[in-house]
């Protein structure tokens, strides 16, 4: 590949775009970042941001996505070790990115919109290559500059503002979990000394931008978004303390009953399967369940296996014994709680099955082979934070 292509004066290998576009499989995955070509095939599984995001860019220009994430200098050093050449100069125009002039209003005297901490962003297109889709996104909530002449006079200010904007955007970027760096990639990269790095995020998952110190006399203000989330979903009663009771959900009892087994059936099911899901309850924040197992063996592990991504990956969470047992309810009970991520696609589901592992073997209740499924449902017209919950289907 690329043998017939010219090289740059300093010996860098050039690849034609068509050639790069072919490297889009698991066997060979190349991406372009800032006109440099990277072979990320061996890095796919180790990428802290996941294999999928790289696969989506395979064979194409990943510059914008790479920069959007705000990769660290460590990440950039890693990337350097995967560079195999550059995009042929004749093909660079084919992947040219858009250039935007960024205006920050509200930062100059007399232009304030009354939100000192949240500047209004004014974006103006300099080139006309922006796609209409992109333009739609950019213009969403953003305004055109009002007076062109005034803006030209203030070019210097704009430069200053652009750096403020960059800082602002960085602060408002969604906080990301910190990577577990693969040891092999850390040779010679700073930060690989095994020390833990910690990041803070607010209730919406955004990076902590500043720290405010409250005095003892000052009442902390709870943002209305956070309050409304709690108001919409009052805490449910503690179902785990109420054994042998019907499945309950403040959200959709009928549908739950249709999907989950009848609790009075659990006697029969636990005899047959040795383990069964007896009850489940759902709130916007978590899914709680009660598992019943046949009494007997002392050394056992009871838990739930669940996935938020259709079993691409899954988690086994151990269930803990429920303290009190009511008379007339044979077997032992274990409770589990699965916390649902705050940011889910509207179509997301959680699938799960419950298990018992003992010296006699492994036993499962997987809803007769179909697993238990809860679908995430958004309610239109409200913000995602107060509008969605899991529903049984
Ligand atoms: C050779 C190319 C790449 C390398 C070496 C690389 C490396 C890394 C590293 C080390 C991190 C951890 C955070 C950090 O240190 O910045 C990271 C995070 C991430 N990367 Fe990349 N990356 C590459 C390309 C990409 C591309 C093309 C995309 C998007 C299409 C991407 C998306 C992400 C995302 C979304 C995260 C955040 C994961 C999280 O913390 O939740 N990366 N990457």
Short mmCIF file of C-alpha atoms and ligand atoms in Angstrom, two decimals:
data_model
loop_
_atom_site.label_atom_id
_atom_site.label_comp_id
_atom_site.label_asym_id
_atom_site.label_seq_id
_atom_site.Cartn_x
_atom_site.Cartn_y
_atom_site.Cartn_z
CA UNK A 1 0.00 0.00 0.00
CA UNK A 2 1.24 3.39 -0.88
CA UNK A 3 4.46 2.09 -2.49
CA UNK A 4 3.85 3.99 -5.68
CA UNK A 5 2.99 7.19 -3.94
CA UNK A 6 5.47 10.01 -3.74
CA UNK A 7 7.07 11.00 -0.51
CA UNK A 8 7.37 14.42 1.00
CA UNK A 9 10.82 16.04 0.92
CA UNK A 10 11.45 14.85 4.48
CA UNK A 11 10.62 11.26 3.58
CA UNK A 12 7.07 11.09 4.97
CA UNK A 13 4.96 8.59 3.10
CA UNK A 14 1.93 9.96 1.26
CA UNK A 15 -1.31 8.03 0.90
CA UNK A 16 -4.11 8.82 -1.53
CA UNK A 17 -7.55 9.34 0.01
CA UNK A 18 -9.01 6.40 -1.93
CA UNK A 19 -6.37 4.13 -0.47
CA UNK A 20 -7.03 5.32 3.07
CA UNK A 21 -10.77 4.88 2.63
CA UNK A 22 -10.23 1.18 1.98
CA UNK A 23 -8.68 0.70 5.44
CA UNK A 24 -11.93 0.61 7.29
CA UNK A 25 -12.20 -2.92 8.65
CA UNK A 26 -11.18 -4.68 11.83
CA UNK A 27 -8.22 -6.07 9.89
CA UNK A 28 -6.93 -2.63 9.12
CA UNK A 29 -8.26 0.65 10.49
CA UNK A 30 -6.73 3.92 9.43
CA UNK A 31 -7.92 7.39 10.30
CA UNK A 32 -6.87 10.88 9.24
CA UNK A 33 -6.23 13.58 11.81
CA UNK A 34 -4.94 16.93 10.60
CA UNK A 35 -3.89 15.39 7.29
CA UNK A 36 -1.78 12.78 9.04
CA UNK A 37 -2.64 9.12 8.60
CA UNK A 38 -2.82 6.87 11.65
CA UNK A 39 -3.03 3.10 11.73
CA UNK A 40 -5.17 2.47 14.82
CA UNK A 41 -5.89 -1.21 14.13
CA UNK A 42 -4.04 -2.48 17.18
CA UNK A 43 -5.26 0.40 19.31
CA UNK A 44 -8.98 -0.19 18.74
CA UNK A 45 -9.56 -2.31 21.83
CA UNK A 46 -7.32 -0.20 24.00
CA UNK A 47 -8.77 3.19 23.13
CA UNK A 48 -10.14 4.69 26.36
CA UNK A 49 -12.92 6.35 24.37
CA UNK A 50 -13.98 2.99 23.00
CA UNK A 51 -13.49 1.04 19.84
CA UNK A 52 -16.76 2.19 18.33
CA UNK A 53 -15.83 5.87 17.94
CA UNK A 54 -12.68 4.93 16.05
CA UNK A 55 -14.52 2.42 13.89
CA UNK A 56 -17.03 5.12 12.95
CA UNK A 57 -14.20 7.24 11.57
CA UNK A 58 -12.35 4.35 9.93
CA UNK A 59 -10.95 5.24 6.53
CA UNK A 60 -11.93 8.87 6.88
CA UNK A 61 -11.21 12.24 8.36
CA UNK A 62 -11.41 12.06 12.16
CA UNK A 63 -9.91 15.49 12.80
CA UNK A 64 -13.05 17.18 14.03
CA UNK A 65 -14.11 14.31 16.29
CA UNK A 66 -10.59 13.99 17.67
CA UNK A 67 -10.36 17.69 18.46
CA UNK A 68 -13.92 17.87 19.78
CA UNK A 69 -13.05 15.39 22.50
CA UNK A 70 -10.22 17.62 23.67
CA UNK A 71 -7.66 14.83 23.76
CA UNK A 72 -4.85 15.27 26.27
CA UNK A 73 -1.21 15.71 25.33
CA UNK A 74 -0.69 12.09 26.41
CA UNK A 75 -3.25 11.05 23.84
CA UNK A 76 -1.48 13.10 21.19
CA UNK A 77 1.82 11.46 22.02
CA UNK A 78 0.22 8.05 21.72
CA UNK A 79 -1.22 9.06 18.37
CA UNK A 80 2.25 10.05 17.16
CA UNK A 81 3.42 6.48 17.65
CA UNK A 82 0.66 5.28 15.29
CA UNK A 83 1.31 7.73 12.48
CA UNK A 84 2.21 5.98 9.26
CA UNK A 85 2.23 8.87 6.80
CA UNK A 86 0.26 11.78 5.47
CA UNK A 87 -2.67 12.38 3.19
CA UNK A 88 -1.45 13.18 -0.31
CA UNK A 89 -1.37 16.99 -0.73
CA UNK A 90 -3.56 16.74 -3.86
CA UNK A 91 -6.33 15.09 -1.82
CA UNK A 92 -6.34 17.44 1.14
CA UNK A 93 -8.94 19.77 -0.30
CA UNK A 94 -11.34 16.82 -0.42
CA UNK A 95 -11.51 16.65 3.34
CA UNK A 96 -11.10 20.39 4.04
CA UNK A 97 -12.77 21.40 7.25
CA UNK A 98 -14.76 24.51 7.82
CA UNK A 99 -13.33 27.64 9.29
CA UNK A 100 -15.48 29.70 11.59
CA UNK A 101 -15.08 33.12 13.00
CA UNK A 102 -16.22 33.07 16.55
CA UNK A 103 -17.66 36.12 18.24
CA UNK A 104 -18.29 36.48 21.89
CA UNK A 105 -20.88 39.03 22.75
CA UNK A 106 -21.67 40.09 26.27
CA UNK A 107 -17.98 40.34 26.98
CA UNK A 108 -17.69 43.98 26.01
CA UNK A 109 -19.11 46.88 27.90
CA UNK A 110 -22.55 47.93 26.72
CA UNK A 111 -23.21 44.57 25.07
CA UNK A 112 -23.96 42.49 28.07
CA UNK A 113 -26.94 40.19 27.86
CA UNK A 114 -27.07 39.89 31.58
CA UNK A 115 -25.42 36.47 31.80
CA UNK A 116 -21.87 37.23 32.73
CA UNK A 117 -21.01 33.57 33.23
CA UNK A 118 -22.70 32.34 30.08
CA UNK A 119 -21.55 34.40 27.11
CA UNK A 120 -23.79 34.39 24.05
CA UNK A 121 -21.91 32.89 21.19
CA UNK A 122 -22.06 34.49 17.79
CA UNK A 123 -20.78 32.38 14.96
CA UNK A 124 -20.24 33.60 11.45
CA UNK A 125 -19.29 31.43 8.55
CA UNK A 126 -16.22 32.54 6.67
CA UNK A 127 -16.34 29.92 3.98
CA UNK A 128 -19.44 28.60 2.32
CA UNK A 129 -18.60 24.91 2.61
CA UNK A 130 -20.55 24.26 5.77
CA UNK A 131 -23.22 21.61 5.32
CA UNK A 132 -26.78 22.61 6.00
CA UNK A 133 -26.98 20.01 8.75
CA UNK A 134 -23.97 21.47 10.48
CA UNK A 135 -25.29 24.96 9.98
CA UNK A 136 -28.53 23.97 11.64
CA UNK A 137 -26.59 22.75 14.65
CA UNK A 138 -24.43 25.82 14.86
CA UNK A 139 -27.30 28.22 14.58
CA UNK A 140 -29.37 26.52 17.15
CA UNK A 141 -29.62 29.06 19.89
CA UNK A 142 -26.90 31.23 18.41
CA UNK A 143 -27.37 34.63 16.82
CA UNK A 144 -25.86 36.35 13.81
CA UNK A 145 -23.70 39.40 14.53
CA UNK A 146 -25.79 42.52 14.39
CA UNK A 147 -23.42 45.14 13.14
CA UNK A 148 -20.73 44.01 10.76
CA UNK A 149 -18.80 47.27 10.81
CA UNK A 150 -18.52 47.34 14.53
CA UNK A 151 -17.25 43.79 14.49
CA UNK A 152 -14.46 44.52 12.04
CA UNK A 153 -13.18 47.27 14.29
CA UNK A 154 -13.06 44.85 17.16
CA UNK A 155 -10.92 42.13 15.62
CA UNK A 156 -8.45 42.39 18.44
CA UNK A 157 -11.15 41.93 21.01
CA UNK A 158 -12.35 38.90 19.12
CA UNK A 159 -8.99 37.24 19.39
CA UNK A 160 -9.07 37.72 23.11
CA UNK A 161 -12.64 36.53 23.26
CA UNK A 162 -11.83 33.45 21.24
CA UNK A 163 -9.44 32.28 23.91
CA UNK A 164 -12.13 32.94 26.53
CA UNK A 165 -14.58 31.01 24.42
CA UNK A 166 -12.18 28.13 24.13
CA UNK A 167 -11.85 28.04 27.91
CA UNK A 168 -15.60 28.33 28.31
CA UNK A 169 -16.25 25.47 25.89
CA UNK A 170 -13.66 23.33 27.61
CA UNK A 171 -15.29 23.91 30.97
CA UNK A 172 -18.73 23.12 29.63
CA UNK A 173 -17.59 19.95 27.96
CA UNK A 174 -19.14 16.81 29.34
CA UNK A 175 -16.90 15.38 32.03
CA UNK A 176 -15.31 12.16 30.95
CA UNK A 177 -14.28 9.20 32.98
CA UNK A 178 -10.55 8.99 33.31
CA UNK A 179 -8.84 6.41 31.19
CA UNK A 180 -7.14 3.31 32.38
CA UNK A 181 -4.04 3.59 30.25
CA UNK A 182 -2.80 0.39 28.74
CA UNK A 183 0.68 -0.13 30.24
CA UNK A 184 2.27 -0.71 26.84
CA UNK A 185 1.22 2.72 25.66
CA UNK A 186 2.52 4.53 28.66
CA UNK A 187 6.21 4.05 28.01
CA UNK A 188 7.66 7.49 28.07
CA UNK A 189 4.28 9.16 28.50
CA UNK A 190 3.78 11.35 31.53
CA UNK A 191 1.02 10.47 33.98
CA UNK A 192 1.69 6.75 33.76
CA UNK A 193 3.12 6.49 37.24
CA UNK A 194 0.10 4.64 38.57
CA UNK A 195 -1.21 7.68 40.44
CA UNK A 196 -4.95 8.17 40.34
CA UNK A 197 -6.30 11.23 38.60
CA UNK A 198 -9.64 12.58 39.73
CA UNK A 199 -12.10 14.80 37.89
CA UNK A 200 -15.23 16.40 39.25
CA UNK A 201 -18.51 16.71 37.44
CA UNK A 202 -21.74 18.48 38.26
CA UNK A 203 -25.23 17.00 38.30
CA UNK A 204 -25.41 17.22 34.52
CA UNK A 205 -22.10 15.50 33.99
CA UNK A 206 -20.32 18.72 33.04
CA UNK A 207 -16.78 19.44 34.12
CA UNK A 208 -16.41 21.34 37.33
CA UNK A 209 -15.69 24.88 36.15
CA UNK A 210 -15.23 26.66 39.45
CA UNK A 211 -15.56 26.08 43.15
CA UNK A 212 -17.78 28.27 45.28
CA UNK A 213 -17.25 28.53 49.00
CA UNK A 214 -20.44 28.97 51.01
CA UNK A 215 -20.53 30.65 54.32
CA UNK A 216 -22.50 29.00 57.10
CA UNK A 217 -25.17 31.72 56.76
CA UNK A 218 -25.67 31.27 53.04
CA UNK A 219 -28.37 28.92 51.76
CA UNK A 220 -27.05 26.92 48.81
CA UNK A 221 -29.18 27.39 45.69
CA UNK A 222 -30.27 24.15 44.11
CA UNK A 223 -30.66 24.55 40.33
CA UNK A 224 -34.27 24.18 39.23
CA UNK A 225 -33.27 21.41 36.82
CA UNK A 226 -32.07 19.32 39.71
CA UNK A 227 -35.09 20.11 41.85
CA UNK A 228 -37.58 19.30 39.15
CA UNK A 229 -35.94 15.94 38.66
CA UNK A 230 -36.61 15.07 42.24
CA UNK A 231 -40.13 16.46 42.23
CA UNK A 232 -41.13 14.47 39.19
CA UNK A 233 -40.06 11.22 40.72
CA UNK A 234 -40.70 11.12 44.44
CA UNK A 235 -38.77 8.36 46.15
CA UNK A 236 -40.65 5.10 46.07
CA UNK A 237 -41.41 3.05 49.12
CA UNK A 238 -38.78 0.58 50.11
CA UNK A 239 -40.05 -2.48 48.36
CA UNK A 240 -37.31 -4.72 49.54
CA UNK A 241 -38.62 -4.61 53.07
CA UNK A 242 -42.02 -5.82 51.94
CA UNK A 243 -41.64 -9.41 50.89
CA UNK A 244 -44.06 -11.63 49.00
CA UNK A 245 -45.83 -8.63 47.56
CA UNK A 246 -46.86 -7.89 44.00
CA UNK A 247 -44.44 -6.19 41.68
CA UNK A 248 -44.93 -2.49 42.03
CA UNK A 249 -43.97 0.47 40.04
CA UNK A 250 -45.24 3.97 40.47
CA UNK A 251 -44.71 4.31 36.74
CA UNK A 252 -46.44 1.56 34.90
CA UNK A 253 -47.72 -1.31 36.97
CA UNK A 254 -49.80 -3.02 34.30
CA UNK A 255 -47.00 -3.23 31.83
CA UNK A 256 -44.65 -4.49 34.47
CA UNK A 257 -47.01 -7.23 35.46
CA UNK A 258 -47.41 -8.20 31.86
CA UNK A 259 -43.70 -8.63 31.43
CA UNK A 260 -42.48 -9.88 34.76
CA UNK A 261 -43.57 -13.11 36.34
CA UNK A 262 -46.36 -13.26 38.84
CA UNK A 263 -44.80 -13.10 42.27
CA UNK A 264 -47.08 -15.76 43.67
CA UNK A 265 -45.56 -17.95 41.00
CA UNK A 266 -42.16 -17.60 42.56
CA UNK A 267 -42.61 -20.66 44.78
CA UNK A 268 -43.00 -22.87 41.73
CA UNK A 269 -40.31 -21.09 39.77
CA UNK A 270 -37.75 -21.24 42.51
CA UNK A 271 -38.33 -24.97 42.85
CA UNK A 272 -37.86 -25.43 39.14
CA UNK A 273 -34.98 -23.02 38.55
CA UNK A 274 -33.53 -22.69 42.07
CA UNK A 275 -33.35 -18.96 41.48
CA UNK A 276 -35.95 -16.50 40.28
CA UNK A 277 -36.57 -12.80 39.95
CA UNK A 278 -39.35 -12.15 42.37
CA UNK A 279 -39.92 -8.47 42.16
CA UNK A 280 -38.61 -5.41 40.41
CA UNK A 281 -39.13 -1.72 40.83
CA UNK A 282 -38.04 1.10 38.61
CA UNK A 283 -37.33 4.73 39.15
CA UNK A 284 -35.66 7.27 36.96
CA UNK A 285 -32.39 6.61 38.73
CA UNK A 286 -32.26 2.91 39.34
CA UNK A 287 -33.73 -0.51 38.88
CA UNK A 288 -34.13 -2.53 42.07
CA UNK A 289 -34.97 -6.15 42.22
CA UNK A 290 -35.47 -9.00 44.58
CA UNK A 291 -34.17 -12.45 43.82
CA UNK A 292 -35.43 -15.56 45.51
CA UNK A 293 -33.27 -18.66 45.75
CA UNK A 294 -34.01 -22.12 47.09
CA UNK A 295 -32.67 -22.46 50.59
CA UNK A 296 -30.00 -24.99 51.28
CA UNK A 297 -26.43 -24.56 50.25
CA UNK A 298 -24.44 -22.23 52.42
CA UNK A 299 -21.69 -21.16 50.04
CA UNK A 300 -23.39 -19.26 47.26
CA UNK A 301 -23.32 -16.10 45.21
CA UNK A 302 -26.52 -14.49 44.00
CA UNK A 303 -26.61 -11.61 41.59
CA UNK A 304 -27.81 -9.94 38.45
CA UNK A 305 -26.09 -9.76 35.09
CA UNK A 306 -27.12 -6.66 33.15
CA UNK A 307 -26.21 -4.73 30.06
CA UNK A 308 -27.00 -1.28 28.73
CA UNK A 309 -25.58 -2.00 25.28
CA UNK A 310 -27.26 -5.17 24.07
CA UNK A 311 -24.63 -7.46 25.60
CA UNK A 312 -21.66 -5.85 23.92
CA UNK A 313 -20.51 -5.70 27.49
CA UNK A 314 -22.19 -6.61 30.72
CA UNK A 315 -21.81 -6.27 34.45
CA UNK A 316 -22.39 -8.86 37.15
CA UNK A 317 -23.63 -7.20 40.31
CA UNK A 318 -23.85 -9.24 43.43
CA UNK A 319 -27.16 -9.17 45.28
CA UNK A 320 -27.16 -8.93 49.05
CA UNK A 321 -29.29 -10.95 51.43
CA UNK A 322 -32.47 -9.23 52.47
CA UNK A 323 -32.49 -9.19 56.24
CA UNK A 324 -36.00 -9.98 57.36
CA UNK A 325 -38.10 -12.79 56.00
CA UNK A 326 -41.84 -12.87 56.37
CA UNK A 327 -43.55 -16.00 57.61
CA UNK A 328 -44.90 -18.18 54.87
CA UNK A 329 -42.32 -17.17 52.33
CA UNK A 330 -39.95 -20.06 51.80
CA UNK A 331 -36.45 -19.70 50.36
CA UNK A 332 -34.01 -16.86 50.74
CA UNK A 333 -34.19 -13.40 49.27
CA UNK A 334 -31.48 -11.18 47.89
CA UNK A 335 -31.80 -7.58 46.78
CA UNK A 336 -29.93 -5.70 44.05
CA UNK A 337 -29.84 -2.15 42.74
CA UNK A 338 -28.65 -1.15 39.28
CA UNK A 339 -28.10 2.57 38.85
CA UNK A 340 -29.04 3.80 35.41
CA UNK A 341 -26.68 6.19 33.65
CA UNK A 342 -28.01 9.78 33.59
CA UNK A 343 -27.49 10.18 29.85
CA UNK A 344 -29.17 7.51 27.82
CA UNK A 345 -30.35 7.36 24.23
CA UNK A 346 -34.12 7.59 23.95
CA UNK A 347 -34.17 4.05 22.58
CA UNK A 348 -31.93 2.48 25.22
CA UNK A 349 -32.79 -0.67 27.06
CA UNK A 350 -31.44 -2.53 29.99
CA UNK A 351 -31.51 -6.31 29.71
CA UNK A 352 -30.83 -8.52 32.66
CA UNK A 353 -31.02 -12.00 34.12
CA UNK A 354 -30.45 -13.23 37.65
CA UNK A 355 -28.16 -16.02 38.77
CA UNK A 356 -27.25 -18.29 41.63
CA UNK A 357 -23.76 -19.74 41.75
CA UNK A 358 -23.20 -22.43 44.31
CA UNK A 359 -21.07 -25.52 44.74
CA UNK A 360 -23.90 -27.42 43.03
CA UNK A 361 -23.51 -25.35 39.90
CA UNK A 362 -24.76 -22.23 38.21
CA UNK A 363 -28.48 -21.54 37.91
CA UNK A 364 -30.20 -18.77 35.97
CA UNK A 365 -33.57 -17.13 35.69
CA UNK A 366 -33.41 -15.43 32.32
CA UNK A 367 -37.11 -15.03 31.66
CA UNK A 368 -37.34 -18.33 29.79
CA UNK A 369 -34.38 -17.50 27.59
CA UNK A 370 -35.46 -13.97 26.64
CA UNK A 371 -33.88 -12.06 29.52
CA UNK A 372 -35.77 -9.32 31.32
CA UNK A 373 -35.93 -6.06 29.42
CA UNK A 374 -36.71 -2.52 30.44
CA UNK A 375 -36.88 0.18 27.83
CA UNK A 376 -35.98 3.77 28.33
CA UNK A 377 -38.85 6.04 27.35
CA UNK A 378 -38.69 9.81 27.05
CA UNK A 379 -41.68 12.00 27.51
CA UNK A 380 -41.80 14.62 24.79
CA UNK A 381 -41.81 18.28 25.65
CA UNK A 382 -39.71 18.04 28.80
CA UNK A 383 -35.99 18.07 29.39
CA UNK A 384 -34.29 14.69 29.26
CA UNK A 385 -33.45 14.97 32.91
CA UNK A 386 -37.03 14.86 34.09
CA UNK A 387 -38.63 13.10 31.22
CA UNK A 388 -37.37 9.60 30.94
CA UNK A 389 -37.53 6.41 32.86
CA UNK A 390 -37.25 2.71 32.23
CA UNK A 391 -40.38 0.82 31.34
CA UNK A 392 -40.93 -2.85 31.06
CA UNK A 393 -41.79 -4.14 27.62
C1 LIG B 1 -4.74 7.88 17.23
C2 LIG B 1 -5.87 8.41 17.64
C3 LIG B 1 -6.34 8.47 19.06
C4 LIG B 1 -5.68 8.28 20.23
C5 LIG B 1 -4.22 7.93 20.44
C6 LIG B 1 -6.64 8.46 21.30
C7 LIG B 1 -6.36 8.34 22.65
C8 LIG B 1 -7.25 8.63 23.65
C9 LIG B 1 -6.91 8.72 25.05
C10 LIG B 1 -5.54 8.47 25.64
C11 LIG B 1 -8.04 9.04 25.71
C12 LIG B 1 -8.19 9.29 27.20
C13 LIG B 1 -8.41 10.78 27.47
C14 LIG B 1 -7.23 11.61 27.09
O1 LIG B 1 -6.11 11.30 27.55
O2 LIG B 1 -7.44 12.56 26.33
C15 LIG B 1 -9.08 9.15 24.74
C16 LIG B 1 -10.39 9.44 25.06
C17 LIG B 1 -11.37 9.55 24.13
N1 LIG B 1 -11.25 9.48 22.79
FE1 LIG B 1 -9.56 9.12 21.78
N2 LIG B 1 -7.85 8.76 20.76
C18 LIG B 1 -7.71 8.77 19.40
C19 LIG B 1 -8.67 9.05 18.47
C20 LIG B 1 -9.98 9.33 18.77
C21 LIG B 1 -10.99 9.65 17.80
C22 LIG B 1 -10.76 9.73 16.31
C23 LIG B 1 -12.13 9.84 18.50
C24 LIG B 1 -13.51 10.17 18.00
C25 LIG B 1 -13.98 9.77 16.90
C26 LIG B 1 -11.85 9.65 19.89
C27 LIG B 1 -12.78 9.73 20.90
C28 LIG B 1 -12.47 9.68 22.23
C29 LIG B 1 -13.44 9.87 23.27
C30 LIG B 1 -14.94 10.11 23.08
C31 LIG B 1 -12.74 9.80 24.46
C32 LIG B 1 -13.33 10.05 25.83
C33 LIG B 1 -13.59 8.84 26.57
C34 LIG B 1 -13.99 9.17 28.01
O3 LIG B 1 -13.10 9.56 28.77
O4 LIG B 1 -15.15 9.03 28.30
N3 LIG B 1 -10.53 9.34 20.02
N4 LIG B 1 -8.59 8.91 23.49
#
